[in-house]
Short mmCIF file of C-alpha atoms in Angstrom, two decimals:
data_model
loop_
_atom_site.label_atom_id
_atom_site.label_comp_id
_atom_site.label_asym_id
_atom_site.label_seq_id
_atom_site.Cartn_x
_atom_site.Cartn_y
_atom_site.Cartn_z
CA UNK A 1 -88.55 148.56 -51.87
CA UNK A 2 -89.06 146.75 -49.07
CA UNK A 3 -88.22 147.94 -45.36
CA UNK A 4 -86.80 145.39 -43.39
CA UNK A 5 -86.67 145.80 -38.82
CA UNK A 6 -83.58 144.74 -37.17
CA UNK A 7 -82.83 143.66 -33.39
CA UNK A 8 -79.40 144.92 -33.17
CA UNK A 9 -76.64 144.14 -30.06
CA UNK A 10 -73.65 146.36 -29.80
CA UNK A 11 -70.76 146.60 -27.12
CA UNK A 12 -70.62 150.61 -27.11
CA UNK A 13 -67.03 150.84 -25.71
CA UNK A 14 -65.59 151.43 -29.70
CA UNK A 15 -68.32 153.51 -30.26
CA UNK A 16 -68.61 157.65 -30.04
CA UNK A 17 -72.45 156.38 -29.85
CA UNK A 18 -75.58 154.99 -32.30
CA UNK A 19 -75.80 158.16 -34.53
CA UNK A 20 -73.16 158.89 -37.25
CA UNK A 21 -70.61 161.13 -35.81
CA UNK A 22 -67.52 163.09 -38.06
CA UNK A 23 -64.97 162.75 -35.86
CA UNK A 24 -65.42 158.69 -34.80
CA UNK A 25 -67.10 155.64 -35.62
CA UNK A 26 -70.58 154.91 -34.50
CA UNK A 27 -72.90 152.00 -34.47
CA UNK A 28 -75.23 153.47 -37.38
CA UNK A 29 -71.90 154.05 -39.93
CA UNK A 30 -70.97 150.56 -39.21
CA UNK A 31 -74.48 148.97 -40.06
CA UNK A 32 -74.75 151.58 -42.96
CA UNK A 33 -71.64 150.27 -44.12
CA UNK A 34 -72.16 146.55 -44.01
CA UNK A 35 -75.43 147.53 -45.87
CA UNK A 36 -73.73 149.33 -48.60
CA UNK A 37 -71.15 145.98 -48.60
CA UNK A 38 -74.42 143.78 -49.19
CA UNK A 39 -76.94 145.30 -51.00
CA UNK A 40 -74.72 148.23 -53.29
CA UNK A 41 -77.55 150.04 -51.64
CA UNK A 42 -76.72 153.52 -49.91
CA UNK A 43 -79.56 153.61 -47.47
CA UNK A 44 -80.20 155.65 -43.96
CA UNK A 45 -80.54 152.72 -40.95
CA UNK A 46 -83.18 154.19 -38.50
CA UNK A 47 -83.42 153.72 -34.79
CA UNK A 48 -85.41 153.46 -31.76
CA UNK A 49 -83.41 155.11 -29.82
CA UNK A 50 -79.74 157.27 -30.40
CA UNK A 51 -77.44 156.02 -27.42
CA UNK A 52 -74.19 158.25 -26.47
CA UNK A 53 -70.73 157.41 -27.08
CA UNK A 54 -69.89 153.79 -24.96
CA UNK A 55 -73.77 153.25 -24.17
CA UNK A 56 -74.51 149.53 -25.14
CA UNK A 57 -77.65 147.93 -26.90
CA UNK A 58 -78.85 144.41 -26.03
CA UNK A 59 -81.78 144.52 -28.58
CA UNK A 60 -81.82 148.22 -30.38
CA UNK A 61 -84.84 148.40 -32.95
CA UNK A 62 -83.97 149.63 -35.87
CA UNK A 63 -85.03 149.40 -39.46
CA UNK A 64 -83.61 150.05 -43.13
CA UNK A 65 -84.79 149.68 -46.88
CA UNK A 66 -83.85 148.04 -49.59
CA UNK A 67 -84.76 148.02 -53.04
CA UNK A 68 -82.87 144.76 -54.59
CA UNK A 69 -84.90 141.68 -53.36
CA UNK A 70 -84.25 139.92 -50.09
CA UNK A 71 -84.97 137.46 -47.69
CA UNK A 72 -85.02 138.59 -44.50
CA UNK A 73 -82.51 135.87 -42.79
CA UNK A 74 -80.16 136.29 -46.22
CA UNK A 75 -79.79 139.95 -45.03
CA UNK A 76 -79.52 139.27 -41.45
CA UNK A 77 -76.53 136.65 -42.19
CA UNK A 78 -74.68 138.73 -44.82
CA UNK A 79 -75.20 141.66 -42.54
CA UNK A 80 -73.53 139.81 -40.21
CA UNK A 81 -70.72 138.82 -42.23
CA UNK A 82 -69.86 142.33 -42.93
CA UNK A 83 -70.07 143.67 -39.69
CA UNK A 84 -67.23 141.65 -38.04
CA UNK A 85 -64.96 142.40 -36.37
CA UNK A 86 -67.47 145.57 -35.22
CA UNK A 87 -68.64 144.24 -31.73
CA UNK A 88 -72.46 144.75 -33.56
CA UNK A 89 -75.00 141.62 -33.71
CA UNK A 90 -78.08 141.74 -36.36
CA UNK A 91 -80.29 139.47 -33.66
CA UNK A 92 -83.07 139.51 -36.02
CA UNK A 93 -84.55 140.38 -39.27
CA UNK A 94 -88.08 140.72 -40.74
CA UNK A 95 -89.88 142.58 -43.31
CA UNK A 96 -92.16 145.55 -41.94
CA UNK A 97 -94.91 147.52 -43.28
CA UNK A 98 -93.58 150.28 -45.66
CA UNK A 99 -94.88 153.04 -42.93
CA UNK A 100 -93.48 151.20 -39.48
CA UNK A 101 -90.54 153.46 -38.32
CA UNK A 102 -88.13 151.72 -35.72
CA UNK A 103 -88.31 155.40 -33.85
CA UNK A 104 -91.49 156.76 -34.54
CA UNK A 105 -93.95 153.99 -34.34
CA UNK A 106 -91.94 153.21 -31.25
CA UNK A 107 -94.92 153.49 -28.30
CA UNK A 108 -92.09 152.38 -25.44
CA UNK A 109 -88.62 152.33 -24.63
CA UNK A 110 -86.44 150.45 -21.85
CA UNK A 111 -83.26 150.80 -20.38
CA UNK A 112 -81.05 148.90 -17.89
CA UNK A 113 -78.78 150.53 -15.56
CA UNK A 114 -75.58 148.76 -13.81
CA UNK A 115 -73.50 149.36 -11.16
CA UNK A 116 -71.42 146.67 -9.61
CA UNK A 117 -71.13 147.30 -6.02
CA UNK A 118 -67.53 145.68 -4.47
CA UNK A 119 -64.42 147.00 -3.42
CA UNK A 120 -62.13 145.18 -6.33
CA UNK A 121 -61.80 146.65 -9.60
CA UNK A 122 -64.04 145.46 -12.79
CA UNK A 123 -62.54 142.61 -14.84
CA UNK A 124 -64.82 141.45 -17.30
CA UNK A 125 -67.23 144.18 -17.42
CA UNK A 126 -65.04 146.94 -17.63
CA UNK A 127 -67.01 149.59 -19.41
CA UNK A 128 -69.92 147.52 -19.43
CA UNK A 129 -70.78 149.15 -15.60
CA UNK A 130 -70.50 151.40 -13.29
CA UNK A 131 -67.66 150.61 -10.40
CA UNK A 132 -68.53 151.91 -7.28
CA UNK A 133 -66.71 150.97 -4.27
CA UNK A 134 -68.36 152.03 -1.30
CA UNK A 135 -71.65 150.57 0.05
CA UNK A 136 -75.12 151.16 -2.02
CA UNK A 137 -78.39 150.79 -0.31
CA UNK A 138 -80.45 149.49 -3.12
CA UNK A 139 -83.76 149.55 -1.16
CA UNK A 140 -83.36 153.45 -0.04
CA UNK A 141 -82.88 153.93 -3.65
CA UNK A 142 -85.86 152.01 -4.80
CA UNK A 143 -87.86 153.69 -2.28
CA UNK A 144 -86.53 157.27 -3.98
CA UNK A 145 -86.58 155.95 -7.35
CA UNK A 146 -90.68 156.37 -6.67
CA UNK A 147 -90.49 159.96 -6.33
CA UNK A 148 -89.74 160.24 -10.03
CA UNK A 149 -92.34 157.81 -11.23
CA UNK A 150 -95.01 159.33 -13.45
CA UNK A 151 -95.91 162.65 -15.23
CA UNK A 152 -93.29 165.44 -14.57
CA UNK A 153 -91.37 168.07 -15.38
CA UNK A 154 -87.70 166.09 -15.79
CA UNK A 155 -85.66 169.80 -16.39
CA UNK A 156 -83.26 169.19 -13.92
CA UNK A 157 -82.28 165.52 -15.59
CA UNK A 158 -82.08 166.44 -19.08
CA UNK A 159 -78.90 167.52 -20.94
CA UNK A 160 -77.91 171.23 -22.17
CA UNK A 161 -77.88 169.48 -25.80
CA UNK A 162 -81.44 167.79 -25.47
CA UNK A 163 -83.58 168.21 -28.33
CA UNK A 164 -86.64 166.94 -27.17
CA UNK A 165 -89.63 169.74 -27.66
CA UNK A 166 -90.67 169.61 -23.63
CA UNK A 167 -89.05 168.48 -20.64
CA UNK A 168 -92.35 166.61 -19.68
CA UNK A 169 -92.64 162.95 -19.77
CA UNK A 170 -94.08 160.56 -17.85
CA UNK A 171 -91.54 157.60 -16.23
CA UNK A 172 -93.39 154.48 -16.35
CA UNK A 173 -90.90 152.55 -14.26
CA UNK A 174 -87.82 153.00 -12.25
CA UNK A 175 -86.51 150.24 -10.13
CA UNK A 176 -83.56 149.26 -8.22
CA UNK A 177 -82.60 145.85 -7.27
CA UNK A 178 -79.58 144.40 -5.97
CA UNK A 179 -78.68 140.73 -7.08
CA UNK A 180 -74.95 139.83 -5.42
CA UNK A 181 -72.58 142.85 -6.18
CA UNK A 182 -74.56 143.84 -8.76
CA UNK A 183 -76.83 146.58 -8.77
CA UNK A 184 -79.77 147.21 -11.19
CA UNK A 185 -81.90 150.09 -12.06
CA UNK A 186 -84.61 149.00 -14.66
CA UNK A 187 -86.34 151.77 -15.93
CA UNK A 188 -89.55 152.34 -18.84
CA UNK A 189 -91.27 155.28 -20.30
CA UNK A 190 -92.36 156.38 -23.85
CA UNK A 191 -89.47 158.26 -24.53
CA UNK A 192 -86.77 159.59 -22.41
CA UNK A 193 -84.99 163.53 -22.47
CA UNK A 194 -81.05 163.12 -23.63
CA UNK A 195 -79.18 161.91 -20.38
CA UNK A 196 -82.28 161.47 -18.44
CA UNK A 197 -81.38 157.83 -17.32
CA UNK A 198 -77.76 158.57 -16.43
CA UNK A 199 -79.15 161.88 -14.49
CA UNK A 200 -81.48 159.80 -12.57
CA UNK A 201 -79.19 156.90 -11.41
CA UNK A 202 -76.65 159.55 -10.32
CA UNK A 203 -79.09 160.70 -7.87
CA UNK A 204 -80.34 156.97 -6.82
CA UNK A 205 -76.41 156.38 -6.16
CA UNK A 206 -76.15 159.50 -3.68
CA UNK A 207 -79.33 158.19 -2.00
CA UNK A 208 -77.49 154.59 -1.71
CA UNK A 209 -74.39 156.35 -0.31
CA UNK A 210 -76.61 157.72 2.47
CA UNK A 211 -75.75 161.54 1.10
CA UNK A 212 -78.90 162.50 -0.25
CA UNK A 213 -82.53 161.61 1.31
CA UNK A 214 -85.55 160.67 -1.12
CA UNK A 215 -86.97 164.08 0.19
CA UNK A 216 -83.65 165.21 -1.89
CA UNK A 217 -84.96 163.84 -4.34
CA UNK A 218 -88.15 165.27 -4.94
CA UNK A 219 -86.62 168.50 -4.30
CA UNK A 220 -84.38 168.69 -7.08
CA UNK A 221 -87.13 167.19 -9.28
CA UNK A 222 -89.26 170.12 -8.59
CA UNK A 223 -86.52 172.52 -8.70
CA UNK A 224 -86.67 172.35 -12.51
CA UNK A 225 -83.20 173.47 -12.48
CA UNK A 226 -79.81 171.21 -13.77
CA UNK A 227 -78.03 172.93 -11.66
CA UNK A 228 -79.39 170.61 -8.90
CA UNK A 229 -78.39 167.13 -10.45
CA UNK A 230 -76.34 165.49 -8.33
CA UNK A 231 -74.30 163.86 -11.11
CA UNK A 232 -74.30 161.87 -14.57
CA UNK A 233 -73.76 158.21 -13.94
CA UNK A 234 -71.06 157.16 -16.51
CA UNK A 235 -72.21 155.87 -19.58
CA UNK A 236 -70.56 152.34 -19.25
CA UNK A 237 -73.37 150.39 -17.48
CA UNK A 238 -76.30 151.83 -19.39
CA UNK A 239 -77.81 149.50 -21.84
CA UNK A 240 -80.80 149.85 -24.29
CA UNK A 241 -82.66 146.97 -23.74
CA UNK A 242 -86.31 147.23 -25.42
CA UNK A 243 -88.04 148.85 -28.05
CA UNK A 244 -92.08 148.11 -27.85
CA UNK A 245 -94.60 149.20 -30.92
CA UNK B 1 -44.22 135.50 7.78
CA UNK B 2 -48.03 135.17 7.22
CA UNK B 3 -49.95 132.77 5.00
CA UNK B 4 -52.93 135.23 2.99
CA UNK B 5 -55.62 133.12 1.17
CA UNK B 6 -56.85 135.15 -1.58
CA UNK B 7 -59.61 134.98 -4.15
CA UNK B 8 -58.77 135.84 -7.31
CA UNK B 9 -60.85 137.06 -10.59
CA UNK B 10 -59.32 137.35 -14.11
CA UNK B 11 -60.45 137.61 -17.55
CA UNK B 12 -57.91 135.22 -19.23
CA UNK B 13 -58.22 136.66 -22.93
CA UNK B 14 -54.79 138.50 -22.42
CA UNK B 15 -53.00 136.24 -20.50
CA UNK B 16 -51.17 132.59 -21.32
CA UNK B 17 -52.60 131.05 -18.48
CA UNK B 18 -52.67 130.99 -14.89
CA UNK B 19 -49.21 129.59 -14.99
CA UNK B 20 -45.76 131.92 -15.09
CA UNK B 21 -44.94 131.43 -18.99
CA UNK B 22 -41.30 132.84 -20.56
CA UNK B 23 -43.08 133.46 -23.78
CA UNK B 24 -46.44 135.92 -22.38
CA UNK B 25 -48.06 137.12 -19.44
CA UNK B 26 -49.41 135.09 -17.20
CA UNK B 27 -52.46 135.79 -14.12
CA UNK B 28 -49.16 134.49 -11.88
CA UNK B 29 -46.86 136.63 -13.15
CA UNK B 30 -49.37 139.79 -12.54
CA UNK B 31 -50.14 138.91 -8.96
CA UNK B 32 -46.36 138.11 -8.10
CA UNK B 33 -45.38 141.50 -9.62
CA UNK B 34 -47.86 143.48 -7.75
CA UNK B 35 -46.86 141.55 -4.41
CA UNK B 36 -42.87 142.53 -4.97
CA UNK B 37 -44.29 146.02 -5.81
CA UNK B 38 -46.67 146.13 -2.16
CA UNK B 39 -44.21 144.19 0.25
CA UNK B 40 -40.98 144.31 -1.72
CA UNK B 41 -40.56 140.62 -1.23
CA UNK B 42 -40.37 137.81 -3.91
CA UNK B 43 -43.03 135.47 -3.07
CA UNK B 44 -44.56 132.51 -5.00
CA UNK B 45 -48.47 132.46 -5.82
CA UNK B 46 -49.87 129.15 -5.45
CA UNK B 47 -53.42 128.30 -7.30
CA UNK B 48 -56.21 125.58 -6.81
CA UNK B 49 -55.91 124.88 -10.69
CA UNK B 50 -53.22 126.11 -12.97
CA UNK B 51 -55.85 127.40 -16.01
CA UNK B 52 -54.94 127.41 -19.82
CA UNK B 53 -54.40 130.25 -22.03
CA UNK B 54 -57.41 131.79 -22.30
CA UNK B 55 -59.54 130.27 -19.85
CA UNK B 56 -61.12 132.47 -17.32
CA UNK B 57 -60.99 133.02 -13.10
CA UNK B 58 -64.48 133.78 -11.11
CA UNK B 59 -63.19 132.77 -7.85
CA UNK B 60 -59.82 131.24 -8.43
CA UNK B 61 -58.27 131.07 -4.93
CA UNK B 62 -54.30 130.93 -4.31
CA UNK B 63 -51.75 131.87 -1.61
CA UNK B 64 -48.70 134.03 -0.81
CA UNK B 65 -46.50 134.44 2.27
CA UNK B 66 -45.60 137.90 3.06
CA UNK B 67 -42.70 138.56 5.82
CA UNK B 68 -44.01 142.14 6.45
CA UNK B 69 -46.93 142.71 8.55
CA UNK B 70 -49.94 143.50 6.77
CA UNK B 71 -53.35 143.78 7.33
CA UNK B 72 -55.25 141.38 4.95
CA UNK B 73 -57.61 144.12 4.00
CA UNK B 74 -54.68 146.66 3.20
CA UNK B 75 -52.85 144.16 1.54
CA UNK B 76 -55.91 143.40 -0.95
CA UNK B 77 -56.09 146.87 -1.81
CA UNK B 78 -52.73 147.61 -2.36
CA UNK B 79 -52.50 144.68 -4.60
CA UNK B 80 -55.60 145.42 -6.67
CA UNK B 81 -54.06 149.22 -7.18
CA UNK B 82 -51.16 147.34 -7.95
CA UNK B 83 -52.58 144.60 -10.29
CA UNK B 84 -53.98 147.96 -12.48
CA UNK B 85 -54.79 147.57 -16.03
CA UNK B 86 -54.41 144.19 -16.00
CA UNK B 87 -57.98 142.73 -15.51
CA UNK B 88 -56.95 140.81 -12.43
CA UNK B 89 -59.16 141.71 -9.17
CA UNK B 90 -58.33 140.39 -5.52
CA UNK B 91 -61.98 139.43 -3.87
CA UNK B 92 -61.08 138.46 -0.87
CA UNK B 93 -57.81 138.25 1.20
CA UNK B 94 -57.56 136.29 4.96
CA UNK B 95 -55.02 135.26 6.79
CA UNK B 96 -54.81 131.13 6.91
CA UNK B 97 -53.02 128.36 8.97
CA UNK B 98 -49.06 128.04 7.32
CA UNK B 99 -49.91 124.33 6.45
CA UNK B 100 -52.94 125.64 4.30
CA UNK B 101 -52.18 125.49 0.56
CA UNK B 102 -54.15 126.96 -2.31
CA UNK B 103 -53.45 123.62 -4.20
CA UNK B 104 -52.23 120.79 -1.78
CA UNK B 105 -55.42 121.56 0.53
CA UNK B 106 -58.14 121.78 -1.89
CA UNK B 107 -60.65 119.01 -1.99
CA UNK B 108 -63.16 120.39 -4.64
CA UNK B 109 -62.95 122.05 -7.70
CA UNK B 110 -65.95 123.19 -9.96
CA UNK B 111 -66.09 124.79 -12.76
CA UNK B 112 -68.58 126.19 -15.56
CA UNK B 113 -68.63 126.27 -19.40
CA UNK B 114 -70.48 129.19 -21.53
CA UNK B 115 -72.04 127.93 -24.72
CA UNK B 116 -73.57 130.93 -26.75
CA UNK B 117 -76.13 129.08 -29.20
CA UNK B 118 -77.53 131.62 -31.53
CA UNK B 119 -76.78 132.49 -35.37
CA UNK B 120 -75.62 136.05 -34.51
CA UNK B 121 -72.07 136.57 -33.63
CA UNK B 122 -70.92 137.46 -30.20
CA UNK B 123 -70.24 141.30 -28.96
CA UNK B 124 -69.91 141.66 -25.41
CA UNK B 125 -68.61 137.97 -24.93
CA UNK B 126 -66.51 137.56 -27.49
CA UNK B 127 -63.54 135.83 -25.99
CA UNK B 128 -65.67 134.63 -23.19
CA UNK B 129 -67.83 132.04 -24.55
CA UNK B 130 -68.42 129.59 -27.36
CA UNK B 131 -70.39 130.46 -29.95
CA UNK B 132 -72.01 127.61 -31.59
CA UNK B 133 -74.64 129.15 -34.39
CA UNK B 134 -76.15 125.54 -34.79
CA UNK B 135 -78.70 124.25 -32.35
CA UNK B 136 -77.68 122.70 -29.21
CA UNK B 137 -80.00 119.82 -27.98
CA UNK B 138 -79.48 120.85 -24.71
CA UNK B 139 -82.09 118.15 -22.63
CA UNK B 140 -79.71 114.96 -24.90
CA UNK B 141 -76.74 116.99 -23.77
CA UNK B 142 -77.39 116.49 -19.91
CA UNK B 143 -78.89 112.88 -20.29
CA UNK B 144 -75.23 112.03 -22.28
CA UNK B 145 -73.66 114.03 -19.47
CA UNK B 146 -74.41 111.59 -16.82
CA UNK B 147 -72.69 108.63 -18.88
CA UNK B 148 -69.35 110.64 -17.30
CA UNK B 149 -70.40 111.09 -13.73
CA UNK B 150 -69.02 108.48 -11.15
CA UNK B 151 -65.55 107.14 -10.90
CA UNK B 152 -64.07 106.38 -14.42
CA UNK B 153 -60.44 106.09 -16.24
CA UNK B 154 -60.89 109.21 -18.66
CA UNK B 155 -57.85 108.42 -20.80
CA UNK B 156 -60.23 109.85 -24.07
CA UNK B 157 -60.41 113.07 -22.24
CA UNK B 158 -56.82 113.83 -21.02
CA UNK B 159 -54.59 115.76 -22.95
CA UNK B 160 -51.40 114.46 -24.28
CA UNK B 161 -49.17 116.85 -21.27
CA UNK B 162 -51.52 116.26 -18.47
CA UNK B 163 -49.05 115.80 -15.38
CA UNK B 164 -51.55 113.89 -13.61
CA UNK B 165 -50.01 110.39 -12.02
CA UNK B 166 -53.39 108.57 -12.96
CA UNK B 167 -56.26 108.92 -15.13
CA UNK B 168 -58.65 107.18 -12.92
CA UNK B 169 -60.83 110.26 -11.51
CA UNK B 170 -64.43 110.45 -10.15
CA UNK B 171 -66.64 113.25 -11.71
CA UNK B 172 -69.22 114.12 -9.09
CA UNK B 173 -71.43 116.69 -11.27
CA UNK B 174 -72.02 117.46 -15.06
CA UNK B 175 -74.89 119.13 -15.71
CA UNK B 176 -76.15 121.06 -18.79
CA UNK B 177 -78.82 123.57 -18.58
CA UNK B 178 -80.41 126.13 -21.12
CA UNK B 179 -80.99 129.57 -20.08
CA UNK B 180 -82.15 131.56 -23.54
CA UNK B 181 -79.68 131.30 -25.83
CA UNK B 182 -77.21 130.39 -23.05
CA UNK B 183 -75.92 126.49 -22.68
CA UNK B 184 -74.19 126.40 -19.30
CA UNK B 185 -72.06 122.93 -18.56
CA UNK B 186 -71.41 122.80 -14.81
CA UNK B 187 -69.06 120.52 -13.39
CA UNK B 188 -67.23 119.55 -10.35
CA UNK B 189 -64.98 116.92 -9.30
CA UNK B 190 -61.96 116.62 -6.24
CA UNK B 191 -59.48 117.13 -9.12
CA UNK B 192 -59.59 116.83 -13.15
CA UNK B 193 -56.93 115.96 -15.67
CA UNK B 194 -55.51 118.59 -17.75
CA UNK B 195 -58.23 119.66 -20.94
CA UNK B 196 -60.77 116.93 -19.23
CA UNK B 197 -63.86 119.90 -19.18
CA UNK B 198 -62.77 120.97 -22.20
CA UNK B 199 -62.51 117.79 -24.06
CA UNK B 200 -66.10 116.74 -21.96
CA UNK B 201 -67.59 119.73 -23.49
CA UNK B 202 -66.20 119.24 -26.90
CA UNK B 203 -68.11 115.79 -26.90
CA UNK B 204 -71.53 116.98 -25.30
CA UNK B 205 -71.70 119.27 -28.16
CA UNK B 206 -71.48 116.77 -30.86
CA UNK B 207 -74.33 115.13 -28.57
CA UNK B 208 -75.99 118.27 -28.92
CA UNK B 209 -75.64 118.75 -32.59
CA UNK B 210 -77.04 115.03 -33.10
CA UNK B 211 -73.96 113.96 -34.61
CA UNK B 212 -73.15 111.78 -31.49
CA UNK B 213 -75.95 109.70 -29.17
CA UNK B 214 -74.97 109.02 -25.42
CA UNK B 215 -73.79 105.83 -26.55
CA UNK B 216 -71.11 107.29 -28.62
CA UNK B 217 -70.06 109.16 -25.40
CA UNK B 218 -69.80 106.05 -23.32
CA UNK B 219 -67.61 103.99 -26.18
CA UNK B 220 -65.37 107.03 -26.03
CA UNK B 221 -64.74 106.87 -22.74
CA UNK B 222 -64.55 102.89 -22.83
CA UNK B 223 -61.86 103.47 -25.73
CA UNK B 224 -59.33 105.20 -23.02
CA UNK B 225 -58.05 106.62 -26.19
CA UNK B 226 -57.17 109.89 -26.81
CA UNK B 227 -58.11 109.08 -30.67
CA UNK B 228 -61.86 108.53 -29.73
CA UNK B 229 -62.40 112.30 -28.44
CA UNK B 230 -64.26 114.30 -31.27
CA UNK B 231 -62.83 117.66 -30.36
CA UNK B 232 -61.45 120.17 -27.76
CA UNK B 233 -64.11 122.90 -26.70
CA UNK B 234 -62.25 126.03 -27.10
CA UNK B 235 -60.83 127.69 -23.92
CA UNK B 236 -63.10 130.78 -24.09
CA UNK B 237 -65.97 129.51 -22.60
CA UNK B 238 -64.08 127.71 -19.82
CA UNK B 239 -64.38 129.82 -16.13
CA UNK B 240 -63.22 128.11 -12.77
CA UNK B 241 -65.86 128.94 -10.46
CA UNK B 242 -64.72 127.70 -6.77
CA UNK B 243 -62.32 125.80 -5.15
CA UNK B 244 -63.57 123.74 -1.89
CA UNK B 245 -61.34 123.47 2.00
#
């Protein structure tokens, strides 16, 4: 057996998310699939993080055995060949230690957030951001973004279906920048609560629409209370970008 | 009646072309239909280049007289509502002088190619790139690049319906950079002949591939022979960028 890691980049739009799902397809069936298609192997593909349905992944880590012998860049070609027409990329391929798990040797996780800031409708990168017409002020929302840095209690930006066993985590990053229309909110922890992400950049955007104050906030932060998100940013510009072990 | 300047971006994939077609939908055809549906007037939209099927808008710019008096701002809104699903978006709208024309008064044109270069296949850019899985010398593709820049007859690089009353042109830029696994042709020129980026491109590739030296680029073009081009880059990666007043 040997247990191969794979950088994986998937357009989420088909997708009702990464993790196997009855009632749709899901980035996990399809690389399960195109496994099975290459190796006659039924085998379980592992990853760094589980993304919701039509979040995207520009390099997911993931990893999967395989008991026939391979060569790493055999696999990541045939893999390839199998996954078409799936929007899913195998970037890269290599052989791991028998014990290295994509999520839980995973020490640090990194997302992208973004928003495309213009009056006209999204062309290209529709479902691959968030449109939002009126005027953001991306330095107000870096300067609240700041409030959320480090160890906390993240209740009120965490899902009703989160599994995680506590709601505290500390947020290693969270930064907004604006390049042209576009902008970004670049964020880094260990490990984030379900919706987290999406939970915080809905509150960055009322801060960059001038409705909420960074004093905002901090107070539904320390409300520990959902009730006092502002709102879920949609799931079309969030992108897993980074897996570190 | 009042001459509006607009700036236009489109994601060709779905359309034939800039260019009303009887046989498909056209980026023309979208924009004229959401005018008639906004003013209620037939109006013709005039573009700074008339792109293929396929090929792809940043900031095309065009024109339309409208009777009616409209606010340019209202009018852009009411045409991108209009233009809805079609991934057409109106950037910009001003009034201009009546003797301004999209096409007629346009002095510089640029435009830029996306090369994907990786082994994986495309996700999110499918349709909006090349992907070439073989490595692209990128550095030899610039240096062969400049062989084309200046005033030249580029018979080799014109394609068999170009309308264009001479094939004497002078190419002011071509320039290939690298950015990760992105090769990005720039180019720019007063005017080019119908295919001539795509046809460039299709040769700087074989440059990059080593299959051609920048010697074989310049007896092409000496050839002024359609026969001498190696190939036709495919119209996905092909985006006009600006037009110049």
């Amino acid at each position: 057996m040997t247990r191969f890691a794979l950088t994986v980049e998937y357009d989420g739009r088909p997708f009702m998310g990464w993790q196997r799902q009855r009632h749709g397809p899901s980035v996990q069936q399809a690389i399960e699939e195109a496994a099975f298609a290459v190796t006659g192997e039924v085998a379980t593909v592992h990853a760094a993080g589980r993304t919701d349905a039509g979040v995207h992944g520009l390099a997911m880590r993931a990893h999967l055995d395989v008991a026939k012998p391979f060569a790493a860049f055999r696999l990541m070609e045939a893999l390839n060949a199998r996954l078409r027409p799936a929007p899913v990329a195998i970037l890269a391929c290599n052989e791991v230690a028998d014990d290295w798990h994509a999520r839980f040797s995973c020490v640090g996780r990194s997302y992208e957030y973004r928003i495309i800031n213009r009056r006209a409708p999204l062309t290209f990168e529709r479902g691959l951001a968030w449109h939002v017409a009126r005027p953001l002020d991306a330095e107000a929302m870096h300067v609240a973004a700041q409030r959320l840095v480090g160890l906390h209690d993240f209740t009120t930006f965490r899902s009703a279906h989160c599994q995680s066993a506590s709601p505290v985590k500390t947020l290693d990053r969270l930064a907004v920048v604006r390049d042209g229309e576009r902008v970004l909110v670049r964020t880094a922890a260990r490990s984030f609560l379900h919706h987290q992400v999406r939970s915080m950049v809905g509150c960055l955007a009322q801060v960059g629409l001038g409705r909420w104050s960074a004093d905002d906030v901090t107070a539904a932060l320390e409300a520990r209370d959902r009730q006092r998100l502002a709102l879920n940013a949609p799931p079309d510009g969030l992108f897993f970008v980074a897996a570190s072990y």
